[in-house]
PDB file of C-alpha atoms in Angstrom:
ATOM      1  CA  MET A 101      98.914 197.376  -5.350  1.00 73.00           C
ATOM      2  CA  GLY A 102     101.381 197.878  -2.485  1.00 87.00           C
ATOM      3  CA  THR A 103     103.824 200.746  -2.237  1.00 93.00           C
ATOM      4  CA  SER A 104     105.304 200.540  -5.639  1.00 95.00           C
ATOM      5  CA  THR A 105     105.446 204.053  -7.224  1.00 96.00           C
ATOM      6  CA  GLU A 106     105.127 202.556 -10.666  1.00 96.00           C
ATOM      7  CA  ALA A 107     102.040 200.497  -9.722  1.00 96.00           C
ATOM      8  CA  ILE A 108     100.386 203.514  -8.012  1.00 96.00           C
ATOM      9  CA  GLU A 109     100.966 205.666 -10.902  1.00 97.00           C
ATOM     10  CA  ALA A 110      99.678 203.144 -13.373  1.00 97.00           C
ATOM     11  CA  GLU A 111      96.478 202.424 -11.335  1.00 96.00           C
ATOM     12  CA  THR A 112      95.826 206.209 -10.920  1.00 97.00           C
ATOM     13  CA  CYS A 113      96.217 206.764 -14.686  1.00 97.00           C
ATOM     14  CA  LEU A 114      93.925 203.842 -15.334  1.00 97.00           C
ATOM     15  CA  LEU A 115      91.285 205.249 -13.045  1.00 97.00           C
ATOM     16  CA  LEU A 116      91.603 208.787 -14.500  1.00 97.00           C
ATOM     17  CA  GLU A 117      91.456 207.657 -18.152  1.00 98.00           C
ATOM     18  CA  ASN A 118      88.985 204.686 -18.032  1.00 97.00           C
ATOM     19  CA  LYS A 119      85.560 205.569 -16.840  1.00 97.00           C
ATOM     20  CA  ALA A 120      84.561 201.888 -16.651  1.00 97.00           C
ATOM     21  CA  ALA A 121      87.549 201.005 -14.368  1.00 97.00           C
ATOM     22  CA  TYR A 122      86.802 204.011 -12.218  1.00 96.00           C
ATOM     23  CA  GLU A 123      83.034 203.147 -11.860  1.00 95.00           C
ATOM     24  CA  ALA A 124      83.981 199.472 -10.999  1.00 94.00           C
ATOM     25  CA  MET A 125      86.355 200.629  -8.385  1.00 92.00           C
ATOM     26  CA  ALA A 126      83.920 203.214  -6.935  1.00 91.00           C
ATOM     27  CA  MET A 127      81.133 200.445  -6.612  1.00 91.00           C
ATOM     28  CA  ALA A 128      83.328 197.802  -5.074  1.00 89.00           C
ATOM     29  CA  HIS A 129      82.467 196.488  -1.714  1.00 86.00           C
ATOM     30  CA  ASN A 130      84.238 198.340   1.110  1.00 82.00           C
ATOM     31  CA  PRO A 131      85.782 195.817   3.549  1.00 84.00           C
ATOM     32  CA  PHE A 132      85.985 198.490   6.210  1.00 87.00           C
ATOM     33  CA  GLY A 133      82.267 199.034   6.424  1.00 87.00           C
ATOM     34  CA  ASP A 134      79.841 201.639   5.425  1.00 87.00           C
ATOM     35  CA  GLY A 135      81.308 204.707   7.166  1.00 89.00           C
ATOM     36  CA  LYS A 136      78.421 204.928   9.645  1.00 93.00           C
ATOM     37  CA  ALA A 137      80.021 203.323  12.613  1.00 94.00           C
ATOM     38  CA  SER A 138      80.381 206.556  14.594  1.00 95.00           C
ATOM     39  CA  GLU A 139      76.663 207.325  14.154  1.00 96.00           C
ATOM     40  CA  ARG A 140      75.802 203.838  15.442  1.00 96.00           C
ATOM     41  CA  ILE A 141      78.168 204.164  18.467  1.00 96.00           C
ATOM     42  CA  VAL A 142      76.651 207.547  19.370  1.00 97.00           C
ATOM     43  CA  ALA A 143      73.083 206.104  19.177  1.00 96.00           C
ATOM     44  CA  ALA A 144      74.069 203.043  21.173  1.00 97.00           C
ATOM     45  CA  SER A 145      75.711 205.097  23.875  1.00 97.00           C
ATOM     46  CA  ALA A 146      72.841 207.509  24.093  1.00 96.00           C
ATOM     47  CA  ALA A 147      70.401 204.544  24.409  1.00 96.00           C
ATOM     48  CA  TYR A 148      72.506 202.935  27.046  1.00 96.00           C
ATOM     49  CA  LEU A 149      72.886 206.236  29.026  1.00 95.00           C
ATOM     50  CA  ALA A 150      69.140 206.858  28.793  1.00 94.00           C
ATOM     51  CA  VAL A 151      68.453 203.506  30.396  1.00 85.00           C
ATOM     52  CA  ASN A 152      71.200 203.511  33.086  1.00 73.00           C
TER      53      ASN A 152
END
């Protein structure tokens, strides 16, 4: 999409007005992970510190 104001507005309107488009976007694979990295880091750090 980029930084084009027109493209951002068009995509926003599409997602607000088209339930199928919104659901497809909401269910898309997230290339940045599942949002649980910090939980895993805390658990790994605690396990490491408990052993060392």
